Amino acid sequence: MGSKLGVSSRALQAGAETAFLILGKAKELEAQGKSIIHLEIGEPDFDTPSYIKEAAIKALSKGETHYTPTPGIPELRKAIAERTMQDFNVEVDWKDISLTVGAKEAIFVSLATIVEEGDEVIYPNPGYPAYEAGIRFFGGTPKPLMLKEENEFRMTSEEVNSLVSSKTKAIIINSPENPTGSVLSKDDIRGVVEIAKSKGIYVISDEIYKYIIYDGLKHHSPIQFDSSMQNTIIIDGFSKSYAMTGWRLGYIISPKHLTQPMQKILNLITSCPSSFSQFAALEALRGGLGSVKNMVEQYTTRRKALIEEVSQVEDISMVKPKGAFYGFINVKNITRKTNLDSSKLASILLENYGVAVLHGTAMGSNGEGYLRVSFANSIENIREGIRRMGNAFKELTSKKA
Ligand SMILES: Cc1ncc(COP(=O)(O)O)c(C=O)c1O
């Protein structure tokens, strides 16, 4: 009899987020005594604001250390509904808000709830890798929308329309976008919602970076154009805005007909998110947007430093990021001159020059020729990291010349 001790094909084929693998490698090199500048991982370097931490400590002291209802504590769900009202002037039923273990679980559960074998899901490429991996995991067919640098990496509704077929189940949008920093305009978003409404498909809108936006731009959400909330699934969370990545708290706002099925799956996977993280998040919302604004001010200065440094390096360029905290650096001249792809370049940068960045293809095939750097880091590290990159490129291109 053949052995049954194998791994399922679903597990074997599952995609993972490469940034964590690079972080692991960079930490190994650091442990060997190498100096590494970390520009690879997408997380705020700020500490979680102290009033939020204190709320968690208080919750722990009060004995809030048990299971909560699967979709989270009602106070927090109501506070999210209130904030949604303030942000978009749209009323959502707090009962359709479900807390999750990070926005990542929110993406996974949303796809688990709607994707059938063979369904097509449109998503941005380059884009957050959990989209493509999640679509595949549930037997769907990923339909990448190739973002173009000449469109500043925006996903236009014309492009979306051209990919919609009778098999399309959903369109995933992410504004501000990881990794390109692109921000969709109000019209872009309205256009996508119109397509979704006319074809009877979902829009999954990942708004995890919604407050991290620059140059006076305003974030828009499909929720503004779908007030009946039939088509729109909102993914959001506390990780980025409040520097709470380790607290693992995200949420979904779902169409009413999806709420129960989603909560059934959440129940199955995690039962509920961490209780004291939820009390901390409640305080984060009650505390207003002061701490977020402070962080965004600092990201703005850091973005400026990144733009300055990139402009000093020959043969590379970068579209000015309009939101999130990533620069997506075009290194196509370097890959061409050195005959190295972006993944190999990123390895050389890490191993020989002590700067950890993410190769563009970690964010999808269309990321070839780019490197993603996070500017959620100190100005000194950003400057030093890009200088190391510049030295590397000078040496690598002169070797080949
Ligand atoms: C676009 C996007 N969505 C979701 C997430 C996941 O966030 P969380 O840490 O809350 O799971 C990330 C994290 O990098 C992200 O960039």
Short mmCIF file of C-alpha atoms and ligand atoms in Angstrom, two decimals:
data_model
loop_
_atom_site.label_atom_id
_atom_site.label_comp_id
_atom_site.label_asym_id
_atom_site.label_seq_id
_atom_site.Cartn_x
_atom_site.Cartn_y
_atom_site.Cartn_z
CA MET A 1 0.00 0.00 0.00
CA GLY A 2 1.29 3.43 -0.88
CA SER A 3 2.18 5.76 1.97
CA LYS A 4 -0.32 8.48 2.88
CA LEU A 5 2.28 10.53 4.73
CA GLY A 6 2.48 13.24 2.08
CA VAL A 7 1.55 16.93 2.17
CA SER A 8 -1.66 18.08 0.52
CA SER A 9 -1.26 19.68 -2.88
CA ARG A 10 -3.13 22.69 -1.50
CA ALA A 11 -0.44 23.18 1.17
CA LEU A 12 2.40 22.48 -1.26
CA GLN A 13 1.15 25.08 -3.68
CA ALA A 14 0.27 27.74 -1.10
CA GLY A 15 2.01 31.08 -1.65
CA ALA A 16 3.69 32.89 1.24
CA GLU A 17 4.61 36.51 1.91
CA THR A 18 8.28 36.77 0.92
CA ALA A 19 8.97 39.84 3.07
CA PHE A 20 8.93 37.61 6.13
CA LEU A 21 11.42 35.20 4.54
CA ILE A 22 13.79 38.06 3.72
CA LEU A 23 13.41 39.43 7.23
CA GLY A 24 14.42 35.98 8.55
CA LYS A 25 17.50 35.89 6.30
CA ALA A 26 18.46 39.45 7.26
CA LYS A 27 18.19 38.57 10.96
CA GLU A 28 20.46 35.56 10.40
CA LEU A 29 23.10 37.78 8.82
CA GLU A 30 22.77 40.23 11.70
CA ALA A 31 23.28 37.41 14.17
CA GLN A 32 26.59 36.72 12.37
CA GLY A 33 27.61 40.30 13.16
CA LYS A 34 26.78 41.99 9.82
CA SER A 35 25.30 45.48 9.75
CA ILE A 36 21.93 45.36 7.97
CA ILE A 37 19.64 48.26 7.09
CA HIS A 38 16.09 46.93 7.14
CA LEU A 39 13.96 48.35 4.36
CA GLU A 40 12.17 45.10 3.58
CA ILE A 41 9.31 44.68 6.00
CA GLY A 42 6.06 46.63 5.81
CA GLU A 43 5.55 47.77 9.32
CA PRO A 44 5.69 51.05 11.18
CA ASP A 45 8.89 51.38 13.21
CA PHE A 46 6.95 53.47 15.75
CA ASP A 47 5.94 52.01 19.05
CA THR A 48 2.19 51.54 19.59
CA PRO A 49 0.98 54.80 21.19
CA SER A 50 1.12 54.51 24.99
CA TYR A 51 -2.60 55.22 25.58
CA ILE A 52 -3.39 52.16 23.48
CA LYS A 53 -0.92 49.97 25.35
CA GLU A 54 -2.32 51.18 28.66
CA ALA A 55 -5.83 50.17 27.61
CA ALA A 56 -4.57 46.64 26.98
CA ILE A 57 -2.81 46.52 30.34
CA LYS A 58 -5.98 47.72 32.03
CA ALA A 59 -8.02 45.08 30.22
CA LEU A 60 -5.57 42.38 31.29
CA SER A 61 -5.68 43.57 34.91
CA LYS A 62 -9.47 43.53 34.83
CA GLY A 63 -9.43 39.91 33.69
CA GLU A 64 -10.35 40.45 30.04
CA THR A 65 -8.34 37.37 29.17
CA HIS A 66 -11.04 35.08 27.84
CA TYR A 67 -12.80 34.30 24.58
CA THR A 68 -14.97 37.03 23.16
CA PRO A 69 -17.84 36.55 20.72
CA THR A 70 -16.45 35.38 17.34
CA PRO A 71 -16.99 38.72 15.55
CA GLY A 72 -15.53 40.66 18.48
CA ILE A 73 -16.84 42.74 21.38
CA PRO A 74 -19.92 44.80 20.49
CA GLU A 75 -18.36 48.05 21.83
CA LEU A 76 -15.52 47.80 19.32
CA ARG A 77 -17.79 46.86 16.43
CA LYS A 78 -20.00 49.85 17.25
CA ALA A 79 -16.96 52.15 17.48
CA ILE A 80 -15.83 50.98 14.01
CA ALA A 81 -19.32 51.71 12.66
CA GLU A 82 -19.14 55.20 14.17
CA ARG A 83 -15.71 55.82 12.68
CA THR A 84 -16.99 54.62 9.29
CA MET A 85 -19.75 57.21 9.60
CA GLN A 86 -17.20 59.94 10.38
CA ASP A 87 -14.90 58.91 7.55
CA PHE A 88 -17.40 58.31 4.77
CA ASN A 89 -20.75 59.59 6.00
CA VAL A 90 -22.17 56.12 5.44
CA GLU A 91 -24.13 54.17 7.98
CA VAL A 92 -23.18 50.54 8.35
CA ASP A 93 -24.87 48.07 10.67
CA TRP A 94 -22.32 47.28 13.41
CA LYS A 95 -23.55 43.68 13.28
CA ASP A 96 -21.98 43.39 9.81
CA ILE A 97 -18.56 44.21 11.24
CA SER A 98 -16.41 41.22 12.15
CA LEU A 99 -13.06 41.52 13.88
CA THR A 100 -10.28 39.28 12.55
CA VAL A 101 -6.73 38.26 13.41
CA GLY A 102 -5.12 40.97 11.30
CA ALA A 103 -6.31 42.22 7.92
CA LYS A 104 -4.65 39.14 6.47
CA GLU A 105 -7.26 36.85 8.02
CA ALA A 106 -9.92 39.25 6.78
CA ILE A 107 -8.67 38.78 3.19
CA PHE A 108 -8.49 35.00 3.55
CA VAL A 109 -11.95 34.69 5.07
CA SER A 110 -13.51 37.03 2.50
CA LEU A 111 -12.13 34.89 -0.31
CA ALA A 112 -13.10 31.68 1.49
CA THR A 113 -16.68 32.93 1.73
CA ILE A 114 -17.21 33.84 -1.91
CA VAL A 115 -14.79 31.99 -4.19
CA GLU A 116 -15.96 28.80 -5.90
CA GLU A 117 -13.75 26.53 -7.98
CA GLY A 118 -13.07 28.26 -11.32
CA ASP A 119 -14.28 31.72 -10.27
CA GLU A 120 -12.10 34.52 -11.56
CA VAL A 121 -10.93 37.26 -9.23
CA ILE A 122 -9.27 40.41 -10.55
CA TYR A 123 -6.49 41.89 -8.40
CA PRO A 124 -3.59 44.32 -8.76
CA ASN A 125 -0.18 43.04 -9.87
CA PRO A 126 2.15 44.11 -8.35
CA GLY A 127 0.05 43.84 -5.23
CA TYR A 128 -0.16 42.40 -1.76
CA PRO A 129 0.75 38.70 -2.24
CA ALA A 130 -2.08 37.35 -0.04
CA TYR A 131 -4.58 38.20 -2.81
CA GLU A 132 -3.17 35.90 -5.48
CA ALA A 133 -2.27 33.19 -2.96
CA GLY A 134 -5.73 33.34 -1.39
CA ILE A 135 -7.58 33.19 -4.72
CA ARG A 136 -5.57 30.10 -5.72
CA PHE A 137 -5.99 28.48 -2.31
CA PHE A 138 -9.76 28.43 -2.73
CA GLY A 139 -9.62 27.10 -6.27
CA GLY A 140 -10.25 30.41 -7.96
CA THR A 141 -8.45 31.72 -11.02
CA PRO A 142 -6.32 34.80 -10.34
CA LYS A 143 -6.77 37.48 -13.01
CA PRO A 144 -3.95 39.96 -12.49
CA LEU A 145 -4.48 43.52 -13.56
CA MET A 146 -1.02 44.65 -14.59
CA LEU A 147 -0.49 48.08 -13.07
CA LYS A 148 1.45 50.45 -15.27
CA GLU A 149 4.09 52.89 -14.16
CA GLU A 150 2.89 55.40 -16.77
CA ASN A 151 -0.50 55.41 -14.96
CA GLU A 152 1.33 55.90 -11.68
CA PHE A 153 0.32 52.31 -10.91
CA ARG A 154 -3.36 53.21 -10.62
CA MET A 155 -5.94 50.57 -11.49
CA THR A 156 -8.27 52.27 -13.97
CA SER A 157 -11.88 51.20 -14.40
CA GLU A 158 -11.29 50.73 -18.17
CA GLU A 159 -8.60 48.19 -17.37
CA VAL A 160 -10.85 46.47 -14.87
CA ASN A 161 -13.64 46.33 -17.41
CA SER A 162 -11.39 44.72 -19.98
CA LEU A 163 -10.71 41.81 -17.58
CA VAL A 164 -14.28 41.15 -16.48
CA SER A 165 -15.78 37.94 -17.88
CA SER A 166 -18.81 35.80 -17.13
CA LYS A 167 -16.65 33.95 -14.59
CA THR A 168 -15.58 37.03 -12.62
CA LYS A 169 -16.64 36.83 -8.98
CA ALA A 170 -14.81 39.77 -7.46
CA ILE A 171 -12.45 42.66 -8.01
CA ILE A 172 -9.87 43.35 -5.33
CA ILE A 173 -8.73 46.94 -4.97
CA ASN A 174 -6.13 48.34 -2.61
CA SER A 175 -5.78 52.07 -2.19
CA PRO A 176 -3.33 53.33 -1.02
CA GLU A 177 -1.50 50.42 -2.56
CA ASN A 178 1.23 48.15 -1.33
CA PRO A 179 3.84 48.11 -2.94
CA THR A 180 3.50 51.08 -5.30
CA GLY A 181 1.98 53.75 -3.04
CA SER A 182 -0.64 54.49 -5.70
CA VAL A 183 -3.93 56.06 -4.65
CA LEU A 184 -7.16 55.60 -6.59
CA SER A 185 -9.21 58.69 -7.34
CA LYS A 186 -12.86 59.06 -6.44
CA ASP A 187 -13.74 58.47 -10.09
CA ASP A 188 -11.56 55.35 -10.31
CA ILE A 189 -13.41 53.88 -7.36
CA ARG A 190 -16.84 54.96 -8.54
CA GLY A 191 -16.04 53.32 -11.90
CA VAL A 192 -15.10 50.01 -10.29
CA VAL A 193 -18.27 50.01 -8.17
CA GLU A 194 -20.38 50.73 -11.26
CA ILE A 195 -18.83 47.73 -13.02
CA ALA A 196 -19.41 45.54 -9.96
CA LYS A 197 -23.04 46.64 -9.67
CA SER A 198 -23.80 46.18 -13.34
CA LYS A 199 -22.21 42.70 -13.47
CA GLY A 200 -23.40 41.53 -10.05
CA ILE A 201 -19.93 40.92 -8.63
CA TYR A 202 -18.10 41.86 -5.45
CA VAL A 203 -15.55 44.58 -4.80
CA ILE A 204 -13.13 43.66 -2.03
CA SER A 205 -11.53 46.90 -0.90
CA ASP A 206 -8.39 46.60 1.22
CA GLU A 207 -8.15 49.94 3.02
CA ILE A 208 -5.47 49.10 5.57
CA TYR A 209 -3.44 52.19 4.54
CA LYS A 210 -6.40 54.57 4.34
CA TYR A 211 -5.02 57.15 6.77
CA ILE A 212 -1.47 56.99 5.43
CA ILE A 213 -1.90 59.33 2.50
CA TYR A 214 0.07 62.41 1.40
CA ASP A 215 -0.08 65.70 -0.50
CA GLY A 216 -3.55 66.53 0.83
CA LEU A 217 -5.11 63.64 -1.10
CA LYS A 218 -8.30 62.13 0.25
CA HIS A 219 -8.99 58.45 0.60
CA HIS A 220 -12.16 57.19 -1.07
CA SER A 221 -13.93 53.90 -0.50
CA PRO A 222 -16.43 51.88 -2.56
CA ILE A 223 -18.68 52.13 0.47
CA GLN A 224 -19.46 55.70 -0.64
CA PHE A 225 -20.99 54.43 -3.86
CA ASP A 226 -22.65 51.28 -2.54
CA SER A 227 -24.68 52.56 0.37
CA SER A 228 -26.90 49.47 0.29
CA MET A 229 -23.71 47.44 0.86
CA GLN A 230 -24.67 44.65 -1.52
CA ASN A 231 -21.42 44.36 -3.44
CA THR A 232 -18.74 45.78 -1.18
CA ILE A 233 -16.50 43.94 1.26
CA ILE A 234 -14.24 46.26 3.24
CA ILE A 235 -10.97 44.98 4.66
CA ASP A 236 -9.28 47.17 7.25
CA GLY A 237 -7.43 46.97 10.53
CA PHE A 238 -5.25 48.54 13.16
CA SER A 239 -1.80 47.27 12.14
CA LYS A 240 -0.55 50.12 10.02
CA SER A 241 -2.46 53.23 11.14
CA TYR A 242 -1.86 52.71 14.85
CA ALA A 243 1.47 50.85 14.64
CA MET A 244 -0.20 47.72 16.01
CA THR A 245 1.14 45.00 13.70
CA GLY A 246 1.86 42.60 16.58
CA TRP A 247 -1.59 42.95 18.11
CA ARG A 248 -3.09 41.10 15.14
CA LEU A 249 -6.34 42.90 14.73
CA GLY A 250 -8.21 43.61 11.53
CA TYR A 251 -11.83 43.66 10.47
CA ILE A 252 -14.30 43.05 7.68
CA ILE A 253 -17.38 45.09 6.90
CA SER A 254 -19.54 42.77 4.84
CA PRO A 255 -22.76 42.77 2.87
CA LYS A 256 -25.45 41.46 5.20
CA HIS A 257 -25.92 38.23 3.27
CA LEU A 258 -22.23 37.37 3.82
CA THR A 259 -21.97 38.19 7.51
CA GLN A 260 -23.13 34.86 8.96
CA PRO A 261 -21.11 32.67 6.57
CA MET A 262 -18.00 34.76 7.24
CA GLN A 263 -18.47 34.53 10.98
CA LYS A 264 -18.90 30.76 10.68
CA ILE A 265 -15.48 30.53 9.02
CA LEU A 266 -13.92 32.89 11.56
CA ASN A 267 -15.35 30.71 14.29
CA LEU A 268 -13.78 27.68 12.63
CA ILE A 269 -10.30 29.20 12.23
CA THR A 270 -9.70 31.42 15.25
CA SER A 271 -12.87 31.47 17.41
CA CYS A 272 -12.20 35.16 18.09
CA PRO A 273 -9.32 37.63 17.98
CA SER A 274 -7.29 38.32 21.12
CA SER A 275 -9.53 39.86 23.79
CA PHE A 276 -7.12 42.48 25.13
CA SER A 277 -6.12 43.54 21.60
CA GLN A 278 -9.77 44.40 21.09
CA PHE A 279 -9.90 46.58 24.20
CA ALA A 280 -6.73 48.30 23.05
CA ALA A 281 -8.24 48.92 19.61
CA LEU A 282 -11.35 50.39 21.20
CA GLU A 283 -9.14 52.95 22.93
CA ALA A 284 -7.26 53.55 19.66
CA LEU A 285 -10.56 54.60 18.05
CA ARG A 286 -11.73 56.62 21.05
CA GLY A 287 -8.43 58.46 21.10
CA GLY A 288 -9.09 59.96 17.66
CA LEU A 289 -6.61 60.43 14.86
CA GLY A 290 -3.95 62.51 16.65
CA SER A 291 -1.35 59.76 16.89
CA VAL A 292 -2.00 58.66 13.31
CA LYS A 293 -1.52 62.22 12.05
CA ASN A 294 1.73 62.46 13.97
CA MET A 295 3.06 59.32 12.34
CA VAL A 296 1.91 60.44 8.89
CA GLU A 297 3.79 63.73 9.38
CA GLN A 298 6.94 61.77 10.04
CA TYR A 299 6.35 59.46 7.08
CA THR A 300 6.03 62.59 4.95
CA THR A 301 9.52 63.76 5.98
CA ARG A 302 10.91 60.30 5.45
CA ARG A 303 9.32 60.06 2.02
CA LYS A 304 11.05 63.31 1.11
CA ALA A 305 14.41 61.89 2.24
CA LEU A 306 13.80 58.74 0.19
CA ILE A 307 12.91 60.74 -2.93
CA GLU A 308 16.07 62.85 -2.50
CA GLU A 309 18.32 59.82 -2.07
CA VAL A 310 16.82 57.90 -4.99
CA SER A 311 17.30 60.93 -7.23
CA GLN A 312 21.04 60.87 -6.40
CA VAL A 313 21.48 57.33 -7.70
CA GLU A 314 22.21 56.96 -11.38
CA ASP A 315 19.98 54.73 -13.49
CA ILE A 316 17.13 54.29 -11.02
CA SER A 317 13.86 56.19 -10.59
CA MET A 318 10.71 56.11 -8.51
CA VAL A 319 7.14 57.30 -8.93
CA LYS A 320 6.38 59.50 -5.93
CA PRO A 321 4.35 57.36 -3.53
CA LYS A 322 1.03 59.03 -2.76
CA GLY A 323 0.12 56.79 0.14
CA ALA A 324 1.30 53.86 2.33
CA PHE A 325 5.00 53.82 3.21
CA TYR A 326 6.72 52.12 0.32
CA GLY A 327 8.88 53.31 -2.53
CA PHE A 328 8.72 51.11 -5.61
CA ILE A 329 12.05 51.76 -7.25
CA ASN A 330 12.47 51.17 -10.96
CA VAL A 331 15.79 49.36 -11.43
CA LYS A 332 15.19 48.20 -15.00
CA ASN A 333 18.39 49.90 -16.21
CA ILE A 334 20.35 48.03 -13.60
CA THR A 335 18.78 44.64 -14.33
CA ARG A 336 19.43 45.22 -18.03
CA LYS A 337 23.04 46.31 -17.57
CA THR A 338 23.91 43.56 -15.09
CA ASN A 339 21.77 40.78 -16.50
CA LEU A 340 20.51 40.12 -12.98
CA ASP A 341 16.80 39.95 -12.18
CA SER A 342 15.31 41.88 -9.31
CA SER A 343 15.32 38.86 -7.01
CA LYS A 344 19.04 38.28 -7.57
CA LEU A 345 19.70 41.99 -7.13
CA ALA A 346 17.86 41.96 -3.80
CA SER A 347 19.94 38.97 -2.62
CA ILE A 348 23.19 40.69 -3.58
CA LEU A 349 22.08 43.88 -1.84
CA LEU A 350 21.37 41.95 1.32
CA GLU A 351 24.35 39.62 1.37
CA ASN A 352 27.10 41.86 0.02
CA TYR A 353 25.94 45.38 0.83
CA GLY A 354 23.87 44.96 4.01
CA VAL A 355 20.63 46.46 2.77
CA ALA A 356 17.44 44.40 2.96
CA VAL A 357 14.83 45.26 0.31
CA LEU A 358 12.04 43.30 -1.32
CA HIS A 359 12.36 42.28 -4.98
CA GLY A 360 9.38 43.48 -6.99
CA THR A 361 8.43 39.95 -8.04
CA ALA A 362 7.69 39.14 -4.40
CA MET A 363 4.59 41.26 -5.09
CA GLY A 364 3.69 39.55 -8.37
CA SER A 365 5.23 38.78 -11.75
CA ASN A 366 4.65 42.33 -12.94
CA GLY A 367 7.04 43.59 -10.26
CA GLU A 368 10.07 42.47 -12.25
CA GLY A 369 12.48 45.38 -12.67
CA TYR A 370 11.52 46.97 -9.34
CA LEU A 371 12.62 46.88 -5.72
CA ARG A 372 10.31 47.79 -2.86
CA VAL A 373 11.72 49.74 0.04
CA SER A 374 9.79 50.64 3.15
CA PHE A 375 10.23 54.17 4.44
CA ALA A 376 8.68 53.32 7.79
CA ASN A 377 12.20 53.70 9.11
CA SER A 378 14.48 56.44 10.44
CA ILE A 379 15.76 59.08 8.03
CA GLU A 380 19.34 57.97 8.75
CA ASN A 381 18.52 54.37 7.85
CA ILE A 382 16.66 55.40 4.71
CA ARG A 383 19.59 57.56 3.57
CA GLU A 384 22.18 54.93 4.44
CA GLY A 385 20.15 52.14 2.83
CA ILE A 386 19.76 53.96 -0.49
CA ARG A 387 23.43 55.00 -0.43
CA ARG A 388 24.43 51.37 0.00
CA MET A 389 22.12 50.52 -2.88
CA GLY A 390 23.74 53.24 -5.01
CA ASN A 391 27.25 51.93 -4.26
CA ALA A 392 26.13 48.42 -5.08
CA PHE A 393 24.69 49.46 -8.43
CA LYS A 394 27.80 51.44 -9.31
CA GLU A 395 30.02 48.44 -8.61
CA LEU A 396 27.73 45.91 -10.27
CA THR A 397 27.30 47.94 -13.46
CA SER A 398 30.99 48.82 -13.74
CA LYS A 399 31.93 45.13 -13.35
CA LYS A 400 29.74 44.26 -16.32
CA ALA A 401 30.79 47.23 -18.44
C1 LIG B 1 -2.26 45.76 1.55
C2 LIG B 1 -2.17 44.99 2.82
N1 LIG B 1 -3.25 44.36 3.27
C3 LIG B 1 -3.21 43.65 4.41
C4 LIG B 1 -2.05 43.54 5.14
C5 LIG B 1 -2.05 42.68 6.38
O1 LIG B 1 -2.21 43.42 7.53
P1 LIG B 1 -2.27 42.72 8.96
O2 LIG B 1 -0.90 42.86 9.54
O3 LIG B 1 -3.30 43.52 9.71
O4 LIG B 1 -2.66 41.31 8.79
C6 LIG B 1 -0.89 44.17 4.71
C7 LIG B 1 0.37 44.04 5.46
O5 LIG B 1 1.45 44.28 4.96
C8 LIG B 1 -0.96 44.93 3.51
O6 LIG B 1 0.12 45.57 3.03
#
